[in-house]
Coordinates of C-alpha atoms in Angstrom, one line a residue:
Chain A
X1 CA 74.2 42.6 -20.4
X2 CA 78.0 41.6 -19.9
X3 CA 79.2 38.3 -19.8
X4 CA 81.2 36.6 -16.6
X5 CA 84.7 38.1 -17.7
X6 CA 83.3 41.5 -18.0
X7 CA 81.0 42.0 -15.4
X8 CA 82.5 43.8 -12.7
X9 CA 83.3 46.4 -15.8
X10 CA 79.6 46.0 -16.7
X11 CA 78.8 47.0 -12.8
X12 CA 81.7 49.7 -12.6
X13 CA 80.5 51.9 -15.9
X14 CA 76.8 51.4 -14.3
X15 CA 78.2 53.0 -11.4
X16 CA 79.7 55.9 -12.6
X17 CA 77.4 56.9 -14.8
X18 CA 75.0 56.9 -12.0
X19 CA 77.1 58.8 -9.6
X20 CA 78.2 61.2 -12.9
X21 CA 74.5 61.6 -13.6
X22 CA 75.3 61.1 -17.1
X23 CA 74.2 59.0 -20.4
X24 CA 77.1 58.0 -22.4
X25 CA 76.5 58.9 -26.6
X26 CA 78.1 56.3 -28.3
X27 CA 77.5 54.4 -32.0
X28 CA 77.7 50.9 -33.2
X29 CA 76.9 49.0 -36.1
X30 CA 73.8 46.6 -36.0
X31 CA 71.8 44.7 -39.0
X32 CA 74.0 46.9 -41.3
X33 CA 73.6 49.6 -40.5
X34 CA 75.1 52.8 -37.7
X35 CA 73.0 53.8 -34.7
X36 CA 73.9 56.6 -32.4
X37 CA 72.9 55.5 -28.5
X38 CA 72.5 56.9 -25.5
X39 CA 73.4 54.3 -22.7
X40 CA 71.3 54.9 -19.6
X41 CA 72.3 54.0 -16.0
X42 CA 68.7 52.7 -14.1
X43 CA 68.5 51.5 -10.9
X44 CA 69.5 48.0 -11.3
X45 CA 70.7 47.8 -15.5
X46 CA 72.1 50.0 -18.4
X47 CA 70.0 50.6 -20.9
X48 CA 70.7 51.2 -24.7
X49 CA 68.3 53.9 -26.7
X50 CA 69.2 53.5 -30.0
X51 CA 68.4 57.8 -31.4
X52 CA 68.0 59.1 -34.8
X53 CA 70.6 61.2 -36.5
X54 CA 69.6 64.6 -36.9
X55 CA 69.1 64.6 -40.6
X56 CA 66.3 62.2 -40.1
X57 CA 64.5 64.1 -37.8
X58 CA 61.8 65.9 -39.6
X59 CA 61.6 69.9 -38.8
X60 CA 58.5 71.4 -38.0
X61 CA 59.2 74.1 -40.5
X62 CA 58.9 71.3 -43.2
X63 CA 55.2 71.1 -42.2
X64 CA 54.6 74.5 -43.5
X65 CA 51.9 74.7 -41.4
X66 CA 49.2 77.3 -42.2
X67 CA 49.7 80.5 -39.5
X68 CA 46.8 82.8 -41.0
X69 CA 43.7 82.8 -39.6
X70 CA 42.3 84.3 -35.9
X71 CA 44.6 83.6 -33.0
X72 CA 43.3 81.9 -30.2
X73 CA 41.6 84.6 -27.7
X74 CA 42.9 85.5 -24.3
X75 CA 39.8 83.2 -23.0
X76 CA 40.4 80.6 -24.9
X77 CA 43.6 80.3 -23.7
X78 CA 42.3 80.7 -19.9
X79 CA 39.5 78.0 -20.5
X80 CA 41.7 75.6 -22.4
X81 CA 44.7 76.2 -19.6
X82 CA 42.3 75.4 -16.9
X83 CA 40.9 72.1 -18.8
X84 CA 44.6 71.1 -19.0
X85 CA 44.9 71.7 -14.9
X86 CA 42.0 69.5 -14.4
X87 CA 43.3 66.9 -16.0
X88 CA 46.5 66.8 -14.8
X89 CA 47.8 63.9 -13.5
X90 CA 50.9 61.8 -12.5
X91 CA 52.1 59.1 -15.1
X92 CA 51.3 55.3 -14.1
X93 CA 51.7 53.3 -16.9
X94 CA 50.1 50.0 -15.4
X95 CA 46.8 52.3 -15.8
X96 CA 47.0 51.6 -19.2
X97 CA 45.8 48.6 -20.6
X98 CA 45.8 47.6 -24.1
X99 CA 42.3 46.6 -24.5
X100 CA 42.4 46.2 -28.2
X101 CA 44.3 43.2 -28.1
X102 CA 41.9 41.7 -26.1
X103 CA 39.0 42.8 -28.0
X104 CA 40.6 41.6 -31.4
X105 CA 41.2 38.3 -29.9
X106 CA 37.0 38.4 -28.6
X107 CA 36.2 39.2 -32.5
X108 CA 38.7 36.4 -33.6
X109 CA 37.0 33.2 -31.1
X110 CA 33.3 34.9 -31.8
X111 CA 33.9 34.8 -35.6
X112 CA 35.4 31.0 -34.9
X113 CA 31.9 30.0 -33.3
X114 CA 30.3 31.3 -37.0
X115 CA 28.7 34.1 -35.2
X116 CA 27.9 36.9 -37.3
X117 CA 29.7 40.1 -36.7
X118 CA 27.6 43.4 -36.2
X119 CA 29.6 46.1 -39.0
X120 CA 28.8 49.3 -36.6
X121 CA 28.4 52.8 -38.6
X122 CA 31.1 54.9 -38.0
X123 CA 30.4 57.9 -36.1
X124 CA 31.8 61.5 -36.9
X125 CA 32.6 63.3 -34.2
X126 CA 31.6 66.9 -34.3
X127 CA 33.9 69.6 -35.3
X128 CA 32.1 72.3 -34.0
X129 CA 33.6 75.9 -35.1
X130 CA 32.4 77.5 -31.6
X131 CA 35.5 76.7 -30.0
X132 CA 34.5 78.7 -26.1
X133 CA 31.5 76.8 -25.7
X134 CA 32.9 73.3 -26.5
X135 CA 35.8 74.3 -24.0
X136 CA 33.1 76.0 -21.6
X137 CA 31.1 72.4 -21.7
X138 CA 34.0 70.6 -21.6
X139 CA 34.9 72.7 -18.1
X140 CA 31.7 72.1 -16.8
X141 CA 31.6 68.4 -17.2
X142 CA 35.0 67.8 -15.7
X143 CA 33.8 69.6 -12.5
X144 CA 30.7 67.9 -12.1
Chain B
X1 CA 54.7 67.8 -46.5
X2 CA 55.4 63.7 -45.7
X3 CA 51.9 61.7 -46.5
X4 CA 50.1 61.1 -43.8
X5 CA 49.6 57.7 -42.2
X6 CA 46.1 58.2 -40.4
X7 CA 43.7 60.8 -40.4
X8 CA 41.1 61.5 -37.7
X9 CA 40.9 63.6 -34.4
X10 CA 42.4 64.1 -31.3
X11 CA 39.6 64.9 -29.1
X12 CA 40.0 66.3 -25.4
X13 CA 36.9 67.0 -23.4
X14 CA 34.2 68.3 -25.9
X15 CA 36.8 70.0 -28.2
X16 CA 37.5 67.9 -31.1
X17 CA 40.5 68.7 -33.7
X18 CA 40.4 67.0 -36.8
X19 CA 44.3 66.3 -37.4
X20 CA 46.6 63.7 -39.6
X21 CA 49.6 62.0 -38.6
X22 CA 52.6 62.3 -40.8
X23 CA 56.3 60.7 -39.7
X24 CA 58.4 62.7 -38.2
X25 CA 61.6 60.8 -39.2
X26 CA 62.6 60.2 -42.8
X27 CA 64.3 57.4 -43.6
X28 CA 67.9 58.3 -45.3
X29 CA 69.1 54.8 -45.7
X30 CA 70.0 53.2 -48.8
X31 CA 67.6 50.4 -49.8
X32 CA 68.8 48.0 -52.0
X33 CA 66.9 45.9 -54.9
X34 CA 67.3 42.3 -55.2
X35 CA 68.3 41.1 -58.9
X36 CA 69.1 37.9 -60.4
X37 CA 72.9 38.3 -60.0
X38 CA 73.2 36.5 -64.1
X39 CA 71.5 39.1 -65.6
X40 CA 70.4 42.0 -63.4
X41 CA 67.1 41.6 -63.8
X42 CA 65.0 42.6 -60.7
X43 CA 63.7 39.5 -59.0
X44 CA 59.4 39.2 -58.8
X45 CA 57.4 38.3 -55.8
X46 CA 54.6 36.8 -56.2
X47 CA 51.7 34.7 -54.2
X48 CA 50.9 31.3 -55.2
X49 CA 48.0 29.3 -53.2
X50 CA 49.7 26.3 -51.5
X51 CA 47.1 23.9 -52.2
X52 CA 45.9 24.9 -56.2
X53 CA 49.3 25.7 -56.9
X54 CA 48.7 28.9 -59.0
X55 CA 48.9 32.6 -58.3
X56 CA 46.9 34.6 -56.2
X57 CA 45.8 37.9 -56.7
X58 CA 45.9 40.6 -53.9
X59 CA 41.6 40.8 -53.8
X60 CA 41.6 37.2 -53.2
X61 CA 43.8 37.5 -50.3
X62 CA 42.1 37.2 -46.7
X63 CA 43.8 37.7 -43.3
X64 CA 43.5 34.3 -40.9
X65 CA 43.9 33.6 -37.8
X66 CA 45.0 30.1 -36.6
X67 CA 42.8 29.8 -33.6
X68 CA 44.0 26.3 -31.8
X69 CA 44.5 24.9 -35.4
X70 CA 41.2 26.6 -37.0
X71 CA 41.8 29.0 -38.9
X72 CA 39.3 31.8 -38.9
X73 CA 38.8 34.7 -41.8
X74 CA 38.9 37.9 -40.3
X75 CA 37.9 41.0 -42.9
X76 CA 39.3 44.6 -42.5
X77 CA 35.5 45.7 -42.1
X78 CA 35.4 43.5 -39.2
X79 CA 38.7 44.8 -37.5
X80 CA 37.4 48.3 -37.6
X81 CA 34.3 47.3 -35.9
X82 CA 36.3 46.3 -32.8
X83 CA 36.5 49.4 -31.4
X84 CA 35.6 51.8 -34.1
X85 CA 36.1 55.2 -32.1
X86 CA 39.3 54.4 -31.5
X87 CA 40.5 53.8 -35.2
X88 CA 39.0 57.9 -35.9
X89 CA 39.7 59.4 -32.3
X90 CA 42.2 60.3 -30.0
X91 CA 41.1 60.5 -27.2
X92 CA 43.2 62.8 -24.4
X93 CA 42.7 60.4 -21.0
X94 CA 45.4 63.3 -18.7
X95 CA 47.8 65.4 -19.3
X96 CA 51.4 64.6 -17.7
X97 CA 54.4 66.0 -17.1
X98 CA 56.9 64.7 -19.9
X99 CA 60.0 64.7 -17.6
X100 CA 58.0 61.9 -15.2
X101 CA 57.7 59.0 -18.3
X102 CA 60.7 57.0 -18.7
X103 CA 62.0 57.2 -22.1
X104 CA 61.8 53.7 -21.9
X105 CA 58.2 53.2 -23.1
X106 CA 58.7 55.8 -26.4
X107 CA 58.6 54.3 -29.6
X108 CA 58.0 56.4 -32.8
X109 CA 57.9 59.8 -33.2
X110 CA 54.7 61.6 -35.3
X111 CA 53.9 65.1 -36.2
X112 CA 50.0 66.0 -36.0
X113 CA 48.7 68.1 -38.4
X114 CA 45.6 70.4 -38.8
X115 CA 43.2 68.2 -41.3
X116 CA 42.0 70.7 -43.8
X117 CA 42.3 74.6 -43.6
X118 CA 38.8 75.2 -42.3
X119 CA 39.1 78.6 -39.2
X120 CA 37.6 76.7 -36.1
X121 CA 39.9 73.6 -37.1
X122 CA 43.5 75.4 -37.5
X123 CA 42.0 77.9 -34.5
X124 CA 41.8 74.7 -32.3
X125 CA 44.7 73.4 -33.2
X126 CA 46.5 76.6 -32.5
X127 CA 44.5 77.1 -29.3
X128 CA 46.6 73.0 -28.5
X129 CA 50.1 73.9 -29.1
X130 CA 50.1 77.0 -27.5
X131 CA 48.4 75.3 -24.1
X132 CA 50.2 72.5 -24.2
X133 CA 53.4 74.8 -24.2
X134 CA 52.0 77.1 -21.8
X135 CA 51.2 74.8 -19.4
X136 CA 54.4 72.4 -20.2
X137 CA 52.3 69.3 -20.3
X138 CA 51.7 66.3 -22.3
X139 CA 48.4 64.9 -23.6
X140 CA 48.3 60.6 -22.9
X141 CA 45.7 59.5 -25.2
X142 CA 45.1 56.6 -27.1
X143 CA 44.3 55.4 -30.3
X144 CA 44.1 52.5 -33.0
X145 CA 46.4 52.3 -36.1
X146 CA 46.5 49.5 -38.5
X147 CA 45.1 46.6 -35.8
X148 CA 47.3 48.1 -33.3
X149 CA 46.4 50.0 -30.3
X150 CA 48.7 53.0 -29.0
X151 CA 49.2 54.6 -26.0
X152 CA 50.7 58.0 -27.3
X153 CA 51.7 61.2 -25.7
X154 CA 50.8 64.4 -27.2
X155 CA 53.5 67.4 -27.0
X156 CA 54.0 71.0 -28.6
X157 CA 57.3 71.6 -30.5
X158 CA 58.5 73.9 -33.3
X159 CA 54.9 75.3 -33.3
X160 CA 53.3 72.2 -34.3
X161 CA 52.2 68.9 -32.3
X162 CA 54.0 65.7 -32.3
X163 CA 52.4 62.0 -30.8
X164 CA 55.1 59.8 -29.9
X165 CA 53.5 56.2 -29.9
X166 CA 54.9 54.3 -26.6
X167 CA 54.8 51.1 -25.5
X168 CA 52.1 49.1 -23.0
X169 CA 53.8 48.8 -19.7
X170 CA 53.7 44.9 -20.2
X171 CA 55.3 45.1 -23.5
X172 CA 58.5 46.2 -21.4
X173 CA 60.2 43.3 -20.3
X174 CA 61.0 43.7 -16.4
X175 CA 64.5 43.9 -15.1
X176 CA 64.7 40.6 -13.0
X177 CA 64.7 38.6 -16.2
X178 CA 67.6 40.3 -17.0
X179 CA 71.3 38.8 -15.6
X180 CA 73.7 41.7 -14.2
X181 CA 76.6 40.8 -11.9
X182 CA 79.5 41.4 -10.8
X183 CA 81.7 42.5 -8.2
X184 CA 80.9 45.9 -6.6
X185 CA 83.7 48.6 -7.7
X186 CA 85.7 49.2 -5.2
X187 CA 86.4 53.8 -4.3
X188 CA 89.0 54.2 -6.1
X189 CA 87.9 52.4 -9.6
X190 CA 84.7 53.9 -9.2
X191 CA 86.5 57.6 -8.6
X192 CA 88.6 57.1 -11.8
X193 CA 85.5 55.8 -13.8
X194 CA 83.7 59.3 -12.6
X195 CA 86.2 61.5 -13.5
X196 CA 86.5 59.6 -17.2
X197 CA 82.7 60.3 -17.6
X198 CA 83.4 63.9 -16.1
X199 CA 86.3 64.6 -18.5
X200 CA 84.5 63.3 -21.9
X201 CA 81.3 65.4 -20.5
X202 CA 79.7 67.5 -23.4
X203 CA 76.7 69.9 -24.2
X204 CA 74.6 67.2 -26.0
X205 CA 74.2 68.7 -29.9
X206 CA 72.6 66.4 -32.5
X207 CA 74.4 68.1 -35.5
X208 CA 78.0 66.7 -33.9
X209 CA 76.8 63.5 -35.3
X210 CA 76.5 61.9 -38.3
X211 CA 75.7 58.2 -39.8
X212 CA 79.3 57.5 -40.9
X213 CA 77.8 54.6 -41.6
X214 CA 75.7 55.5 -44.7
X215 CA 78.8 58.1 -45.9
X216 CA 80.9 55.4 -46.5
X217 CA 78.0 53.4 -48.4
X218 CA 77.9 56.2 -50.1
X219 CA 81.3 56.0 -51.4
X220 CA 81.6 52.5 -51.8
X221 CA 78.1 52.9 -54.3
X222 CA 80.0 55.5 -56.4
X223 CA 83.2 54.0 -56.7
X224 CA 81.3 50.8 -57.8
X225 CA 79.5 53.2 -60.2
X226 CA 83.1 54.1 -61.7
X227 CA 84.0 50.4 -61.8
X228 CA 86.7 50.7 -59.2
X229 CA 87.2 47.9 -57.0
X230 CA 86.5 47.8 -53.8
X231 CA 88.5 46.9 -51.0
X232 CA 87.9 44.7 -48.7
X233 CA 89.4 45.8 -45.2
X234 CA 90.4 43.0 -42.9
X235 CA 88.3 42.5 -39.9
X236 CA 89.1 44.6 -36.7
X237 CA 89.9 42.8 -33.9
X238 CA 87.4 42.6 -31.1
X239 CA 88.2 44.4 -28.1
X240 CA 89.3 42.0 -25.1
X241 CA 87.4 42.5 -22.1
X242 CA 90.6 43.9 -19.3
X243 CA 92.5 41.6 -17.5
X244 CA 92.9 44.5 -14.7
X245 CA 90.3 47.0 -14.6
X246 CA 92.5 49.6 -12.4
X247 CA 95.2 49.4 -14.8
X248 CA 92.9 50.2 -18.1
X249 CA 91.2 53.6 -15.9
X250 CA 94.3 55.3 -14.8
X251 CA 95.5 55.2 -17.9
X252 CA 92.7 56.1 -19.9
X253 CA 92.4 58.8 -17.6
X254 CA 96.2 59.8 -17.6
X255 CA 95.7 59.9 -21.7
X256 CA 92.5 62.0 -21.8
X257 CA 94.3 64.7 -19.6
X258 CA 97.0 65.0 -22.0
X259 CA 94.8 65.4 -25.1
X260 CA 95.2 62.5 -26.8
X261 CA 92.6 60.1 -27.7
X262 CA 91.9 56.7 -25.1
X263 CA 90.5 54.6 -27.8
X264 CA 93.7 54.1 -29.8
X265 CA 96.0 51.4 -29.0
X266 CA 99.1 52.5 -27.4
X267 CA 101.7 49.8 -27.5
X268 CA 101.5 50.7 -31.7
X269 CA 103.0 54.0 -32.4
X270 CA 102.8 52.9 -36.2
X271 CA 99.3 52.2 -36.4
X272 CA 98.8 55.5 -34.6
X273 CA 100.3 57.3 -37.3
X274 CA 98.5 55.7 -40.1
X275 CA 94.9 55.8 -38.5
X276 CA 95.0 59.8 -38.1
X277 CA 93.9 60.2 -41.6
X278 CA 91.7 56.8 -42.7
X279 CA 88.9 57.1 -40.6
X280 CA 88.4 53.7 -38.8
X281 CA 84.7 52.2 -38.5
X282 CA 85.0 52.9 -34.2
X283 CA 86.5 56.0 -34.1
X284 CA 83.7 58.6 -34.5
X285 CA 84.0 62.2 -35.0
X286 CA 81.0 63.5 -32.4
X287 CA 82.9 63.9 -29.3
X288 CA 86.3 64.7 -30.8
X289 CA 85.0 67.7 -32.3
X290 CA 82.8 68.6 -29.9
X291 CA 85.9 69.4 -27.5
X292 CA 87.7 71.0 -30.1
X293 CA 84.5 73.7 -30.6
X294 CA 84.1 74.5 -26.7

């Protein structure tokens, strides 16, 4: 956000990178230390993503992830596409609520009151090793 | 492999994969200790209880939560009955294209990794990067992490998953508290500011850029370890905002088409000179040498 002096410079560079269709990569220094940015042209304001230099990136190759075993079967791979297709949707973030927050703060005022708190057994979901029928089921509910 | 930071499942219809979440950023900075400057001895923190006076130790310690001036003891067996399928489970709501999310709302970025090396686990997991690639989608799910809820997304890359957490829609402050002015550019300034952004234009490539940052720490820590002194450079002057706008685009433009670099100051031939080979804090190296590779 510019101040008075700079603000037709603040509205220019917004400008141009809109019309350019480009984010500027730049760095500066902040709480001691560098960060590499990307500064963003939207709609109304530029914004600042602070990245990460590549170095601190993890590589998946680090993960040494276990390849062996059986590859997923053709079907699978149908089944599990189709799932995906089903539950496809566009992204509206004021869907999502955190409802956590709200059911901490429920805990805190019932806890408050010297109501005693129900400690619920954790449930283990299943891991079942038939991986086409859990994908079949899971099909089959999502039309339904 | 980094430790992981949570361990439970990501869950999408009836398929469940058990999976941990490890960091997928290391953190390369140099941490300093405090020590009693006298006699370098590492300075202690410890807990004392405001009223008795005396320390406390760790098991005695509660969490509290000042609830209009009450404060109410809240125990971690307590905070995981909340919502307790959401502290093991994540659970896929949609899948999403990842180009539609504004980068905006992500935060930190995860790997998931297969939990244990039983067949029907790794097989799932498999059967999850290669759809998700497939199909060039992301999984939104959600789950809870040290008292925090996330809203995550779920992608394949490098043959493994990553969760970026992202941010609650209201934790994004809106635009119109935010003050942006000024006058609207007028063709030609906003012509020469377009062709400045189309002449520095470069193929983005992470590797052109390092934390110069930290290499210099890194210097000053082992000349300090060789007892050298250090200097102390004299502050750089700010740079004043432009008392004509026009003026400071034509010829930034007129020096980026003859090579040179628009950052340094031009009345100064001397300084010029000097600055080509003591690297300055501004000037970075990315973009320089990114032209001179193409």
């Amino acid at each position: 956000v510019g101040s008075r002096d700079d603000a037709d410079a603040y509205r220019l560079l917004h400008a141009a990178l809109r019309k350019a269709e480009r984010v500027g990569i730049g760095r500066f220094s902040f709480h001691d230390r560098e960060y590499l940015v990307a500064l963003a042209a939207e709609p109304e304001i530029l914004v600042l993503h602070t990245l990460r230099f590549h170095d601190e990136v993890v590589s998946g190759d680090e993960l040494e992830l276990d390849g062996s075993g059986r590859k997923p079967s053709d079907r699978e791979v149908e089944m599990a596409g189709r799932l995906v297709k089903s539950m496809d949707d566009d992204f509206k973030p004021e869907r999502y609520e955190d409802t956590y927050r709200d059911a901490v703060l429920d805990l805190i005022k019932r806890k408050g009151k010297g109501e005693e708190i129900d400690l619920v057994a954790e449930e283990e979901p299943e891991h079942g090793d038939d991986l086409a029928a859990a994908l079949e089921a899971s099909l089959s509910a999502s039309r339904s | 492999m980094p430790r992981p930071l949570w361990s439970g499942s990501l869950s999408f219809g009836l398929v469940n994969v058990p999976v941990q979440l490890v960091s997928a950023v290391r953190d390369l900075d140099y941490h300093f200790r405090q020590l009693h400057a006298k006699d370098k001895a590492p300075i202690d923190q410890r807990r004392f209880c405001s009223k008795e006076d005396r320390e406390v130790a760790w098991e005695e310690i509660a969490h509290g939560y000042d609830l209009d001036g009450k404060q109410v003891l809240i125990t971690d067996e307590e905070l995981d009955s909340v919502q307790p399928r959401k502290t093991r489970t994540i659970d896929v709501e949609a899948f999403v294209d990842l180009h539609e999310v504004d980068p905006i709302y992500f935060d930190h970025p995860y790997f998931l990794v297969p939990a244990g090396d039983s067949e029907g686990t790794l097989r799932a997991y498999r059967l999850l990067v290669e759809t998700l690639a497939k199909e060039e989608r992301a999984a939104l799910g959600r789950f809870v992490m040290r008292t925090k809820e996330y809203l995550v997304a779920v992608r394949a890359r490098d043959d493994a998953l990553t969760l970026t957490t992202m941010l609650f829609h209201d934790e994004v402050r809106p635009v119109k508290d935010v003050p942006t002015g000024g006058k609207k550019p007028t063709k030609k300034q906003l012509d020469n500011a377009v062709s400045i952004v189309q002449e520095l234009s470069t193929e983005w490539d992470p590797e052109h850029y390092q934390d110069c940052y930290r290499e210099r720490l890194k210097r000053v820590i082992e000349a300090k370890r060789k007892r050298k002194t250090i200097e102390v450079p004299t502050e750089e002057k700010e740079p004043k905002p432009v008392p004509d706008l026009m003026e400071a685009l034509e010829q930034t433009l007129e020096r980026l088409r003859a090579g040179e670099d628009p950052r340094e100051p031009s009345e100064d031939g001397d300084r010029k000179k000097r600055s080509g080979n003591r690297s300055r804090g501004r000037s970075g190296s990315g973009k320089k040498r990114s032209k001179a590779k193409r």
